[in-house]
Short mmCIF file of C-alpha atoms in Angstrom, two decimals:
data_model
loop_
_atom_site.label_atom_id
_atom_site.label_comp_id
_atom_site.label_asym_id
_atom_site.label_seq_id
_atom_site.Cartn_x
_atom_site.Cartn_y
_atom_site.Cartn_z
CA MET A 26 -89.83 -64.66 -31.29
CA GLU A 27 -90.23 -68.18 -32.72
CA ARG A 28 -90.52 -70.92 -30.10
CA GLU A 29 -87.71 -73.49 -30.02
CA ASN A 30 -88.42 -77.20 -30.47
CA PHE A 31 -86.27 -80.29 -30.17
CA ASN A 32 -84.29 -80.80 -33.35
CA SER A 33 -84.74 -84.59 -33.44
CA ARG A 34 -86.80 -87.35 -31.87
CA LEU A 35 -83.63 -88.89 -30.39
CA GLY A 36 -82.76 -85.56 -28.79
CA MET A 37 -86.24 -85.30 -27.31
CA LEU A 38 -86.15 -88.85 -25.95
CA LEU A 39 -82.70 -88.45 -24.40
CA ALA A 40 -83.71 -85.15 -22.79
CA MET A 41 -86.87 -86.68 -21.34
CA VAL A 42 -85.01 -89.78 -20.18
CA GLY A 43 -82.50 -87.43 -18.57
CA SER A 44 -85.32 -85.70 -16.73
CA ALA A 45 -86.59 -89.05 -15.48
CA VAL A 46 -83.20 -90.55 -14.66
CA GLY A 47 -81.96 -88.65 -11.63
CA LEU A 48 -80.96 -89.20 -8.05
CA GLY A 49 -84.26 -91.01 -7.59
CA ASN A 50 -82.82 -93.86 -9.68
CA ILE A 51 -79.18 -93.89 -8.66
CA TRP A 52 -79.63 -92.95 -5.00
CA ARG A 53 -83.20 -93.64 -3.86
CA PHE A 54 -84.07 -96.78 -5.85
CA PRO A 55 -81.10 -98.96 -4.75
CA TYR A 56 -81.60 -98.23 -1.06
CA LEU A 57 -85.36 -98.87 -1.35
CA VAL A 58 -84.57 -102.21 -2.99
CA GLY A 59 -82.21 -102.92 -0.10
CA VAL A 60 -84.72 -101.91 2.58
CA HIS A 61 -87.72 -103.70 1.04
CA GLY A 62 -86.32 -107.10 0.19
CA GLY A 63 -84.82 -106.94 -3.29
CA ALA A 64 -86.50 -108.65 -6.23
CA ALA A 65 -90.05 -108.57 -4.83
CA PHE A 66 -89.85 -104.78 -4.57
CA ILE A 67 -88.52 -104.53 -8.16
CA ILE A 68 -91.40 -106.62 -9.52
CA LEU A 69 -93.96 -104.44 -7.73
CA TYR A 70 -92.16 -101.32 -8.95
CA VAL A 71 -92.29 -102.50 -12.57
CA LEU A 72 -96.00 -103.25 -12.20
CA PHE A 73 -96.77 -99.78 -10.84
CA VAL A 74 -94.66 -98.07 -13.51
CA PHE A 75 -97.01 -99.40 -16.16
CA LEU A 76 -100.22 -99.02 -14.11
CA LEU A 77 -99.61 -95.51 -12.73
CA SER A 78 -96.59 -93.79 -14.21
CA LEU A 79 -97.13 -94.55 -17.90
CA PRO A 80 -100.74 -93.24 -18.05
CA LEU A 81 -99.66 -90.05 -16.25
CA LEU A 82 -96.65 -89.64 -18.54
CA ILE A 83 -98.94 -89.99 -21.56
CA SER A 84 -101.32 -87.43 -20.03
CA GLU A 85 -98.55 -84.87 -19.58
CA PHE A 86 -97.35 -85.60 -23.10
CA VAL A 87 -100.85 -84.94 -24.47
CA ILE A 88 -101.22 -81.63 -22.60
CA GLY A 89 -97.76 -80.39 -23.55
CA ARG A 90 -97.86 -81.27 -27.24
CA ALA A 91 -101.47 -80.23 -27.76
CA SER A 92 -100.79 -76.77 -26.33
CA ARG A 93 -97.14 -76.27 -27.35
CA LEU A 94 -96.78 -73.95 -24.36
CA ASN A 95 -95.27 -73.86 -20.88
CA ALA A 96 -97.00 -75.65 -17.98
CA TYR A 97 -99.11 -72.63 -16.98
CA GLY A 98 -99.91 -71.57 -20.53
CA ALA A 99 -100.82 -75.13 -21.53
CA TYR A 100 -103.74 -75.41 -19.13
CA ASP A 101 -104.80 -71.82 -19.85
CA LYS A 102 -104.89 -72.48 -23.60
CA LEU A 103 -106.68 -75.83 -23.44
CA ALA A 104 -109.18 -74.65 -20.78
CA PRO A 105 -109.27 -70.84 -21.16
CA ASN A 106 -110.64 -68.62 -18.41
CA THR A 107 -111.00 -71.49 -15.92
CA ILE A 108 -109.36 -72.44 -12.63
CA TRP A 109 -107.23 -75.00 -14.50
CA ARG A 110 -104.63 -72.28 -15.07
CA TYR A 111 -103.82 -72.52 -11.35
CA VAL A 112 -103.04 -76.20 -11.79
CA GLY A 113 -100.51 -75.05 -14.38
CA PHE A 114 -99.07 -72.59 -11.88
CA LEU A 115 -98.64 -75.42 -9.35
CA SER A 116 -96.72 -77.29 -12.05
CA VAL A 117 -94.34 -74.33 -12.21
CA LEU A 118 -94.06 -73.87 -8.44
CA SER A 119 -93.29 -77.54 -7.74
CA PRO A 120 -90.01 -77.81 -9.69
CA PHE A 121 -88.88 -74.44 -8.36
CA LEU A 122 -89.26 -75.65 -4.78
CA ILE A 123 -87.63 -78.98 -5.63
CA ILE A 124 -84.54 -77.31 -7.11
CA ALA A 125 -84.20 -75.25 -3.92
CA TYR A 126 -83.21 -78.36 -1.97
CA TYR A 127 -82.21 -80.70 -4.82
CA ASP A 128 -79.27 -78.47 -5.68
CA VAL A 129 -78.00 -79.05 -2.14
CA VAL A 130 -77.87 -82.80 -2.81
CA GLY A 131 -76.39 -82.04 -6.23
CA GLY A 132 -73.70 -80.06 -4.43
CA TRP A 133 -72.94 -83.08 -2.24
CA SER A 134 -72.58 -85.15 -5.44
CA LEU A 135 -70.16 -82.61 -6.88
CA HIS A 136 -68.18 -82.54 -3.61
CA TYR A 137 -67.87 -86.33 -3.59
CA PHE A 138 -66.80 -86.32 -7.22
CA PHE A 139 -64.01 -83.88 -6.32
CA GLU A 140 -63.06 -86.06 -3.32
CA ALA A 141 -63.00 -89.16 -5.53
CA CYS A 142 -60.72 -87.40 -8.05
CA ALA A 143 -58.43 -86.50 -5.14
CA MET A 144 -58.30 -90.22 -4.20
CA SER A 145 -59.84 -89.46 -0.79
CA PHE A 146 -61.56 -92.84 -0.70
CA SER A 147 -58.37 -94.89 -0.63
CA GLN A 148 -58.27 -95.18 3.17
CA SER A 149 -61.38 -96.07 5.19
CA SER A 150 -60.01 -94.17 8.20
CA GLU A 151 -60.32 -90.92 6.22
CA ILE A 152 -63.95 -91.58 5.26
CA ALA A 153 -65.59 -92.02 8.67
CA GLY A 154 -67.52 -88.88 9.52
CA MET A 155 -66.73 -87.24 6.14
CA PHE A 156 -70.36 -86.86 5.13
CA SER A 157 -71.72 -85.56 8.43
CA ASN A 158 -68.80 -83.16 8.77
CA HIS A 159 -69.33 -81.82 5.26
CA ILE A 160 -73.10 -81.23 5.39
CA SER A 161 -72.96 -79.67 8.87
CA SER A 162 -70.29 -77.19 7.82
CA PRO A 163 -71.71 -73.65 7.48
CA PHE A 164 -69.82 -72.72 4.31
CA ALA A 165 -68.17 -75.72 2.56
CA PRO A 166 -71.40 -77.14 1.05
CA LEU A 167 -72.42 -73.71 -0.24
CA PHE A 168 -69.56 -73.58 -2.75
CA THR A 169 -70.37 -76.89 -4.43
CA MET A 170 -74.10 -76.19 -4.22
CA GLY A 171 -73.58 -72.85 -5.99
CA LEU A 172 -71.30 -74.42 -8.58
CA PHE A 173 -73.82 -77.19 -9.26
CA LEU A 174 -76.61 -74.64 -9.68
CA LEU A 175 -74.38 -72.58 -11.99
CA MET A 176 -73.75 -75.65 -14.19
CA THR A 177 -77.50 -76.21 -14.42
CA CYS A 178 -78.16 -72.58 -15.36
CA VAL A 179 -75.48 -72.51 -18.06
CA VAL A 180 -77.03 -75.47 -19.89
CA VAL A 181 -80.54 -74.00 -19.70
CA LEU A 182 -79.26 -70.58 -20.75
CA MET A 183 -77.98 -72.11 -24.01
CA GLY A 184 -81.56 -72.98 -25.00
CA VAL A 185 -83.53 -76.08 -25.97
CA GLN A 186 -81.45 -77.32 -28.91
CA SER A 187 -77.97 -76.01 -28.13
CA GLY A 188 -78.19 -76.58 -24.39
CA ILE A 189 -80.73 -79.14 -23.19
CA GLU A 190 -80.84 -81.39 -26.28
CA ARG A 191 -77.07 -81.35 -26.84
CA PHE A 192 -76.36 -82.03 -23.16
CA GLY A 193 -78.75 -85.00 -23.22
CA LYS A 194 -77.24 -86.45 -26.40
CA ILE A 195 -73.77 -86.46 -24.85
CA MET A 196 -74.40 -87.13 -21.18
CA MET A 197 -77.17 -89.74 -21.25
CA PRO A 198 -75.21 -92.34 -23.31
CA LEU A 199 -72.16 -91.60 -21.12
CA LEU A 200 -74.24 -92.08 -17.96
CA PHE A 201 -75.60 -95.45 -19.13
CA LEU A 202 -72.15 -96.64 -20.21
CA VAL A 203 -70.55 -95.68 -16.89
CA ILE A 204 -73.24 -97.39 -14.81
CA LEU A 205 -73.21 -100.48 -17.09
CA ALA A 206 -69.42 -100.77 -16.82
CA ILE A 207 -69.50 -100.45 -13.03
CA ALA A 208 -72.33 -103.00 -12.80
CA ILE A 209 -70.44 -105.55 -14.93
CA TRP A 210 -67.29 -105.07 -12.86
CA VAL A 211 -69.04 -105.19 -9.47
CA ILE A 212 -70.94 -108.43 -10.13
CA THR A 213 -67.60 -110.18 -10.83
CA LEU A 214 -66.36 -109.46 -7.29
CA PRO A 215 -66.07 -112.45 -4.91
CA GLY A 216 -69.29 -112.76 -2.92
CA ALA A 217 -71.28 -110.53 -5.27
CA SER A 218 -73.43 -113.45 -6.42
CA GLU A 219 -75.48 -113.19 -3.22
CA GLY A 220 -76.31 -109.62 -4.16
CA VAL A 221 -77.36 -110.67 -7.66
CA LYS A 222 -79.58 -113.36 -6.15
CA TYR A 223 -81.06 -110.76 -3.79
CA LEU A 224 -81.89 -108.57 -6.79
CA PHE A 225 -83.44 -111.20 -9.04
CA LYS A 226 -84.82 -113.95 -6.80
CA PRO A 227 -88.08 -112.64 -5.30
CA ASP A 228 -89.12 -113.35 -1.72
CA PHE A 229 -92.73 -112.17 -1.45
CA SER A 230 -92.88 -113.10 2.25
CA LYS A 231 -91.07 -109.80 2.91
CA VAL A 232 -93.75 -107.74 1.17
CA THR A 233 -95.72 -105.50 3.54
CA GLY A 234 -98.06 -102.56 3.19
CA LYS A 235 -95.06 -100.24 3.39
CA THR A 236 -93.42 -102.16 0.52
CA LEU A 237 -96.44 -101.57 -1.70
CA VAL A 238 -96.56 -97.87 -0.83
CA ALA A 239 -92.80 -97.48 -1.40
CA ALA A 240 -93.02 -99.22 -4.79
CA MET A 241 -96.00 -97.10 -5.88
CA GLY A 242 -94.32 -93.92 -4.69
CA GLN A 243 -91.02 -94.70 -6.44
CA ALA A 244 -92.86 -95.56 -9.67
CA PHE A 245 -94.55 -92.15 -9.55
CA PHE A 246 -91.57 -90.02 -8.58
CA SER A 247 -88.88 -91.76 -10.64
CA LEU A 248 -90.27 -90.40 -13.91
CA SER A 249 -90.35 -86.76 -12.71
CA LEU A 250 -94.13 -86.67 -13.02
CA GLY A 251 -96.54 -84.14 -11.57
CA CYS A 252 -94.07 -81.25 -11.65
CA GLY A 253 -94.36 -79.96 -15.20
CA THR A 254 -91.07 -81.29 -16.56
CA MET A 255 -92.45 -83.88 -18.96
CA LEU A 256 -95.28 -81.54 -19.95
CA THR A 257 -92.81 -78.77 -20.79
CA TYR A 258 -90.45 -81.06 -22.73
CA ALA A 259 -93.43 -82.53 -24.59
CA SER A 260 -94.37 -79.03 -25.72
CA TYR A 261 -91.08 -78.98 -27.66
CA ALA A 262 -91.89 -82.30 -29.39
CA LYS A 263 -92.88 -82.54 -33.04
CA LYS A 264 -96.46 -83.30 -34.05
CA SER A 265 -95.27 -86.37 -35.93
CA ASP A 266 -93.89 -88.04 -32.80
CA ASN A 267 -95.71 -91.12 -31.51
CA ILE A 268 -96.76 -90.24 -27.94
CA GLY A 269 -97.44 -93.84 -26.92
CA SER A 270 -94.18 -95.20 -28.30
CA SER A 271 -92.12 -92.31 -26.88
CA SER A 272 -93.71 -92.63 -23.43
CA LEU A 273 -93.07 -96.38 -23.37
CA GLN A 274 -89.43 -95.91 -24.38
CA ILE A 275 -88.88 -93.26 -21.71
CA ALA A 276 -90.46 -95.45 -19.01
CA PHE A 277 -88.41 -98.47 -20.13
CA ALA A 278 -85.14 -96.50 -20.19
CA ASP A 279 -85.86 -95.14 -16.71
CA LEU A 280 -86.65 -98.63 -15.45
CA LEU A 281 -83.53 -100.11 -17.06
CA PHE A 282 -81.31 -97.47 -15.50
CA ALA A 283 -82.80 -98.02 -12.04
CA ILE A 284 -82.07 -101.75 -12.26
CA LEU A 285 -78.56 -101.11 -13.64
CA ALA A 286 -77.87 -98.73 -10.75
CA SER A 287 -78.97 -101.42 -8.30
CA CYS A 288 -76.67 -103.92 -10.04
CA ALA A 289 -73.81 -101.43 -9.71
CA ILE A 290 -74.38 -101.02 -5.97
CA LEU A 291 -76.06 -103.93 -4.18
CA PRO A 292 -73.84 -106.85 -5.33
CA GLY A 293 -70.86 -104.87 -4.05
CA VAL A 294 -72.68 -104.24 -0.80
CA PHE A 295 -73.07 -108.01 -0.34
CA ALA A 296 -69.51 -108.69 -1.45
CA PHE A 297 -68.15 -106.53 1.36
CA GLY A 298 -70.62 -107.60 4.03
CA VAL A 299 -72.54 -104.33 4.23
CA ASP A 300 -76.20 -104.28 5.28
CA PRO A 301 -78.29 -103.71 2.10
CA GLY A 302 -80.88 -101.93 4.24
CA GLU A 303 -78.52 -99.08 5.15
CA GLY A 304 -81.07 -96.58 3.85
CA PRO A 305 -80.55 -93.06 2.44
CA GLY A 306 -76.93 -92.90 3.59
CA LEU A 307 -75.96 -95.75 1.26
CA ILE A 308 -74.31 -93.58 -1.44
CA PHE A 309 -72.63 -90.89 0.62
CA GLU A 310 -71.67 -92.87 3.72
CA THR A 311 -71.57 -96.60 3.01
CA LEU A 312 -70.30 -96.82 -0.58
CA PRO A 313 -67.13 -94.75 0.00
CA MET A 314 -66.17 -97.26 2.72
CA MET A 315 -66.77 -100.03 0.18
CA PHE A 316 -64.65 -98.25 -2.45
CA ALA A 317 -61.77 -98.03 0.06
CA ALA A 318 -61.77 -101.81 0.47
CA MET A 319 -62.39 -102.63 -3.21
CA PRO A 320 -59.66 -103.43 -5.76
CA LEU A 321 -59.30 -100.33 -7.99
CA GLY A 322 -61.91 -98.75 -5.72
CA SER A 323 -60.51 -95.22 -6.09
CA LEU A 324 -60.96 -95.38 -9.86
CA VAL A 325 -64.45 -96.87 -9.56
CA ALA A 326 -65.39 -94.08 -7.14
CA ILE A 327 -64.48 -91.41 -9.70
CA PHE A 328 -66.74 -92.90 -12.37
CA PHE A 329 -69.52 -93.67 -9.90
CA PHE A 330 -69.77 -90.13 -8.53
CA LEU A 331 -69.48 -88.76 -12.07
CA ALA A 332 -72.61 -90.78 -12.86
CA VAL A 333 -74.34 -89.44 -9.74
CA LEU A 334 -73.43 -85.88 -10.76
CA ILE A 335 -74.72 -86.31 -14.33
CA ALA A 336 -77.96 -87.86 -13.07
CA ALA A 337 -78.51 -84.94 -10.70
CA LEU A 338 -77.79 -82.37 -13.43
CA THR A 339 -80.17 -83.87 -15.99
CA SER A 340 -82.99 -83.60 -13.45
CA THR A 341 -82.34 -80.02 -12.33
CA ILE A 342 -81.93 -78.89 -15.95
CA SER A 343 -85.42 -80.19 -16.80
CA MET A 344 -86.96 -78.66 -13.67
CA LEU A 345 -85.38 -75.26 -14.27
CA GLU A 346 -86.59 -75.26 -17.89
CA VAL A 347 -90.19 -75.50 -16.60
CA VAL A 348 -89.75 -72.22 -14.72
CA ILE A 349 -87.78 -70.49 -17.48
CA ALA A 350 -90.37 -71.40 -20.14
CA TYR A 351 -93.08 -69.91 -17.90
CA LEU A 352 -91.17 -66.66 -17.31
CA VAL A 353 -90.24 -66.25 -20.98
CA GLU A 354 -93.67 -67.05 -22.45
CA GLU A 355 -96.01 -65.62 -19.82
CA HIS A 356 -94.00 -62.64 -18.54
CA HIS A 357 -91.96 -61.96 -21.70
CA ALA A 358 -88.63 -62.07 -19.88
CA SER A 359 -85.51 -62.79 -21.90
CA ARG A 360 -84.06 -66.26 -21.34
CA LYS A 361 -80.90 -64.66 -19.95
CA ALA A 362 -82.75 -62.50 -17.41
CA ALA A 363 -85.01 -65.41 -16.39
CA VAL A 364 -82.10 -67.80 -15.85
CA TRP A 365 -79.96 -65.44 -13.77
CA GLY A 366 -82.98 -64.22 -11.81
CA CYS A 367 -83.81 -67.82 -10.92
CA PHE A 368 -80.17 -68.50 -10.06
CA SER A 369 -80.17 -65.65 -7.53
CA VAL A 370 -83.38 -66.72 -5.79
CA LEU A 371 -82.59 -70.44 -5.88
CA PHE A 372 -79.11 -69.88 -4.47
CA LEU A 373 -80.55 -68.01 -1.49
CA LEU A 374 -83.15 -70.74 -0.90
CA GLY A 375 -80.41 -73.35 -1.31
CA VAL A 376 -78.34 -71.62 1.37
CA LEU A 377 -81.24 -71.94 3.81
CA CYS A 378 -81.77 -75.61 2.92
CA SER A 379 -78.06 -76.40 3.18
CA MET A 380 -77.68 -74.65 6.52
CA SER A 381 -80.59 -76.68 7.91
CA PHE A 382 -77.98 -79.42 8.42
CA GLY A 383 -75.69 -77.03 10.29
CA PRO A 384 -76.26 -73.57 11.80
CA LEU A 385 -80.03 -73.63 11.10
CA LYS A 386 -80.65 -77.24 12.17
CA ASP A 387 -82.79 -76.11 15.11
CA VAL A 388 -84.99 -73.90 12.91
CA THR A 389 -88.14 -75.91 12.17
CA ILE A 390 -91.43 -75.40 10.35
CA LEU A 391 -94.22 -77.66 11.61
CA GLY A 392 -91.57 -79.85 13.22
CA LYS A 393 -89.48 -80.15 10.04
CA THR A 394 -86.15 -78.60 9.10
CA ILE A 395 -86.13 -76.14 6.20
CA PHE A 396 -84.73 -78.83 3.87
CA ASP A 397 -87.32 -81.41 4.94
CA CYS A 398 -90.12 -78.86 4.71
CA PHE A 399 -89.32 -78.07 1.06
CA ASP A 400 -89.04 -81.80 0.31
CA PHE A 401 -92.33 -82.65 2.03
CA LEU A 402 -94.30 -79.84 0.41
CA ALA A 403 -93.07 -80.59 -3.12
CA ALA A 404 -92.84 -84.40 -3.06
CA ASN A 405 -95.82 -85.29 -0.86
CA ILE A 406 -98.33 -82.57 -1.74
CA LEU A 407 -97.66 -80.56 -4.90
CA MET A 408 -96.34 -83.35 -7.17
CA PRO A 409 -99.08 -85.93 -6.38
CA PHE A 410 -101.76 -83.24 -6.56
CA GLY A 411 -100.40 -82.07 -9.92
CA GLY A 412 -100.24 -85.66 -11.18
CA ILE A 413 -103.81 -86.48 -10.26
CA LEU A 414 -105.12 -83.29 -11.83
CA ALA A 415 -103.15 -83.88 -15.05
CA CYS A 416 -104.90 -87.24 -15.48
CA VAL A 417 -108.28 -85.72 -14.57
CA PHE A 418 -107.71 -82.91 -17.07
CA VAL A 419 -106.94 -85.27 -19.96
CA GLY A 420 -109.53 -87.87 -18.95
CA TRP A 421 -112.42 -85.61 -18.01
CA LYS A 422 -111.84 -82.00 -19.10
CA MET A 423 -110.30 -82.30 -22.58
CA LYS A 424 -112.63 -83.35 -25.36
CA LYS A 425 -112.28 -87.04 -26.12
CA PRO A 426 -111.73 -86.48 -29.88
CA ASP A 427 -108.87 -84.08 -29.07
CA VAL A 428 -107.18 -86.66 -26.83
CA TYR A 429 -107.69 -89.31 -29.51
CA ALA A 430 -106.18 -87.02 -32.14
CA GLU A 431 -103.04 -86.44 -30.05
CA LEU A 432 -102.54 -90.08 -29.11
CA THR A 433 -103.12 -91.46 -32.60
CA ASN A 434 -101.69 -88.56 -34.66
CA GLU A 435 -105.11 -87.82 -36.16
CA GLY A 436 -105.87 -91.54 -36.52
CA SER A 437 -102.78 -92.33 -38.60
CA LEU A 438 -101.27 -94.67 -35.97
CA ARG A 439 -103.26 -97.89 -36.31
CA PHE A 440 -101.95 -99.70 -33.24
CA MET A 441 -102.51 -96.67 -31.00
CA SER A 442 -106.03 -96.39 -32.40
CA LYS A 443 -106.74 -99.99 -31.36
CA ILE A 444 -105.43 -99.68 -27.80
CA TYR A 445 -106.71 -96.13 -27.27
CA PRO A 446 -109.78 -97.20 -25.22
CA LEU A 447 -107.53 -99.08 -22.77
CA ILE A 448 -105.11 -96.16 -22.41
CA TYR A 449 -108.01 -93.75 -21.93
CA PHE A 450 -109.51 -95.98 -19.21
CA PHE A 451 -106.22 -96.04 -17.31
CA ILE A 452 -105.87 -92.26 -17.61
CA ARG A 453 -109.41 -91.63 -16.38
CA TYR A 454 -109.67 -94.13 -13.55
CA VAL A 455 -106.63 -96.26 -12.66
CA ALA A 456 -103.81 -93.70 -12.51
CA PRO A 457 -105.68 -90.99 -10.50
CA ALA A 458 -106.95 -93.57 -7.99
CA GLY A 459 -103.52 -95.15 -7.63
CA ILE A 460 -101.73 -91.82 -7.13
CA LEU A 461 -104.36 -90.80 -4.59
CA CYS A 462 -103.75 -94.04 -2.68
CA VAL A 463 -100.00 -93.36 -2.63
CA THR A 464 -100.56 -89.82 -1.38
CA ILE A 465 -102.93 -90.83 1.42
CA SER A 466 -100.73 -93.77 2.43
CA ASN A 467 -97.71 -91.47 2.77
CA PHE A 468 -99.54 -89.71 5.58
CA LEU A 469 -100.90 -92.86 7.24
CA LEU A 470 -97.94 -95.30 7.19
#
């Protein structure tokens, strides 16, 4: 059976941007900006995106396009009969574990979208305790979690061009337009100017060691790196694509969306006197209270949680495709059997993760709930480990002429040929060292 590829460069870019733009941008980034002092954090984040994330993104692009195989098969083809194949297997395991708990959060997003459509955020008295009551319920979150996972599976089942590429072409422009419209409207609210100032006027006196670690960590995780997604999507790219240009555009789009999401949230937070350092509960607990007090807030809530839902879906679609590509190419499963097999297992794992906020909240593994255990293992161990090894593989294991050929399209890209030594230096030394620092710091701070 002939392997599918993206039909167009635009389709590839939108799919890869969709993989990068997820809840990490629309949920995690704004609250980190709020916790760590606004503009100073953003500047550090931008710096680390280009120092750490971009070299790693280019590395995954090189591995994927050079092999034109799934994450496991890529390493096995480029370094046959070596232990590098197990690095590829880790790149398949990571997204599988992430989906197991990410679909729970995706289910929350879907639930809040339904609540917004039902105008449930019109009265603040109805919002208090809504989130805690929902996630602690033994059965209510399971329906939306299962529905969210089903939506993910349906898109992946349709294939690379008809499913993933088409979904990205429609949903990514819609997502950017929705967030842009909300951002423009929010910054016109009375009192929002303080939030804008907070976002764009840096105060480096608030920068601490934890700020640096948070900025480095967000730069790494926001682009869905170290978990095989970019590598797998890159394997569907055409040989004529410019890896350097594509990687830069993906990183810029991801960065732009993160800042737009902050503009859509934090000025409103200031306008209504909410603490910008509210933390992870900002979207599901604080913002609904803000929507209740905001003019046309019920309408804004519908579009906002639609954006959250789309962002969550684009990420899980890319992560599931990593696993499906592995099962289809390495174990010769049909796409249909692979998708529904994964749905069954992931739903059961999702039930355990969801119930860790309710009936199973006292069940712990090494002092962590089931949900937190999955998150810690994937985000703090497997993804950084996979990211470091991807850079080491391209910088030290692959033959230098082969890397040069991929980055410069056999020497035909003059600008890439000129800056190749700099890119290669960052891949070999800067990115692995930086990611290692982030990983170690996560355990120390």
